[in-house]
């Protein structure tokens, strides 16, 4: 089938969600040049234009290097990397993964202070994932935004974060775009897990943003990345 690529490197924003499909209560947006006259392009519209209706056998790889971009395509399955370089999906799994990582960290290096910080973070994620609104929003997204096509999105940061502009090698670039391109240049044959971890490693220590990946259906993270 057809292979499609969409790349956006620009401004992103967020506005209040009005249809109950956002776990954080906010729609993410693209901010076009004429936004003062035409307004923001909300993620529901981005999904309808780029994703909805793509048939089975088509692959869309989308790269969105902008602020508040984690769920800009409104895809139901979101993957990111926590501080222990674990791939995590959804807020509930993030809490579980963080708690497991805390125990692993304490066993490996005996750092009780760091372990306790991770435990508190994990409990916060678990508590936030139990609210009815979040659960209802996630169920709605899975029901209405799952795809027949293979749709993959790489985003510059979490919905609550901003994505950095950078000057690298004398050239202007987005930090996430740089990390993605650099990782693929180093190794063209890597799976999704390794690619996302490598991007996080390249950005870690220089930028606070956490790159994310999302999909229209559950990914097999050990599968090789392909366009």
GROMACS .gro file of N, CA and C in nm, residues 1 10 14 25 27 31 36-37 43 45 64 83 90 100 102 115 145 148 153 155 158 160 174 181 188-189 202:
model
   81
    1UNK      N    1   0.081  -0.120   0.000
    1UNK     CA    2   0.000   0.000   0.000
    1UNK      C    3   0.085   0.126   0.000
   10UNK      N    4   0.690   2.365   1.393
   10UNK     CA    5   0.637   2.500   1.409
   10UNK      C    6   0.579   2.518   1.547
   14UNK      N    7  -0.256   2.473   2.306
   14UNK     CA    8  -0.363   2.392   2.364
   14UNK      C    9  -0.480   2.482   2.398
   25UNK      N   10  -0.829   1.717   2.965
   25UNK     CA   11  -0.927   1.823   2.948
   25UNK      C   12  -0.888   1.931   2.849
   27UNK      N   13  -0.756   2.020   2.437
   27UNK     CA   14  -0.723   1.984   2.299
   27UNK      C   15  -0.589   2.047   2.263
   31UNK      N   16  -0.060   2.586   1.532
   31UNK     CA   17  -0.082   2.730   1.522
   31UNK      C   18  -0.029   2.779   1.388
   36UNK      N   19  -0.434   3.439   1.395
   36UNK     CA   20  -0.509   3.551   1.452
   36UNK      C   21  -0.642   3.571   1.381
   37UNK      N   22  -0.648   3.537   1.252
   37UNK     CA   23  -0.772   3.548   1.177
   37UNK      C   24  -0.849   3.416   1.175
   43UNK      N   25  -0.669   1.932   1.748
   43UNK     CA   26  -0.627   1.795   1.717
   43UNK      C   27  -0.740   1.711   1.657
   45UNK      N   28  -0.954   1.808   1.441
   45UNK     CA   29  -0.953   1.839   1.298
   45UNK      C   30  -0.831   1.779   1.229
   64UNK      N   31   0.583   1.547   1.436
   64UNK     CA   32   0.530   1.676   1.481
   64UNK      C   33   0.622   1.732   1.589
   83UNK      N   34   1.232   0.804   3.320
   83UNK     CA   35   1.371   0.828   3.360
   83UNK      C   36   1.456   0.703   3.369
   90UNK      N   37   0.015   0.492   2.846
   90UNK     CA   38  -0.095   0.545   2.925
   90UNK      C   39  -0.053   0.576   3.069
  100UNK      N   40   0.805   0.000   3.941
  100UNK     CA   41   0.897  -0.110   3.915
  100UNK      C   42   1.039  -0.056   3.898
  102UNK      N   43   1.163   0.210   4.022
  102UNK     CA   44   1.216   0.256   4.151
  102UNK      C   45   1.279   0.140   4.227
  115UNK      N   46   1.507   0.648   4.464
  115UNK     CA   47   1.402   0.546   4.460
  115UNK      C   48   1.272   0.599   4.519
  145UNK      N   49  -1.100   0.662   1.761
  145UNK     CA   50  -0.979   0.705   1.692
  145UNK      C   51  -0.886   0.590   1.653
  148UNK      N   52  -0.748   0.148   1.095
  148UNK     CA   53  -0.718   0.031   1.013
  148UNK      C   54  -0.578   0.043   0.953
  153UNK      N   55   0.300   0.826   1.497
  153UNK     CA   56   0.336   0.967   1.518
  153UNK      C   57   0.455   0.977   1.612
  155UNK      N   58   0.635   1.267   1.832
  155UNK     CA   59   0.608   1.404   1.879
  155UNK      C   60   0.723   1.454   1.965
  158UNK      N   61   0.571   1.586   2.568
  158UNK     CA   62   0.443   1.555   2.630
  158UNK      C   63   0.345   1.669   2.606
  160UNK      N   64   0.196   1.841   2.812
  160UNK     CA   65   0.216   1.947   2.911
  160UNK      C   66   0.347   2.021   2.893
  174UNK      N   67   1.468   2.173   1.510
  174UNK     CA   68   1.394   2.134   1.628
  174UNK      C   69   1.472   2.026   1.701
  181UNK      N   70   1.652   1.221   1.350
  181UNK     CA   71   1.740   1.207   1.232
  181UNK      C   72   1.874   1.148   1.272
  188UNK      N   73   1.989   0.249   1.091
  188UNK     CA   74   1.865   0.248   1.013
  188UNK      C   75   1.778   0.127   1.046
  189UNK      N   76   1.837   0.025   1.104
  189UNK     CA   77   1.765  -0.099   1.132
  189UNK      C   78   1.749  -0.117   1.283
  202UNK      N   79   1.954   1.110   2.355
  202UNK     CA   80   2.018   1.222   2.285
  202UNK      C   81   1.972   1.357   2.341
   0.00000   0.00000   0.00000
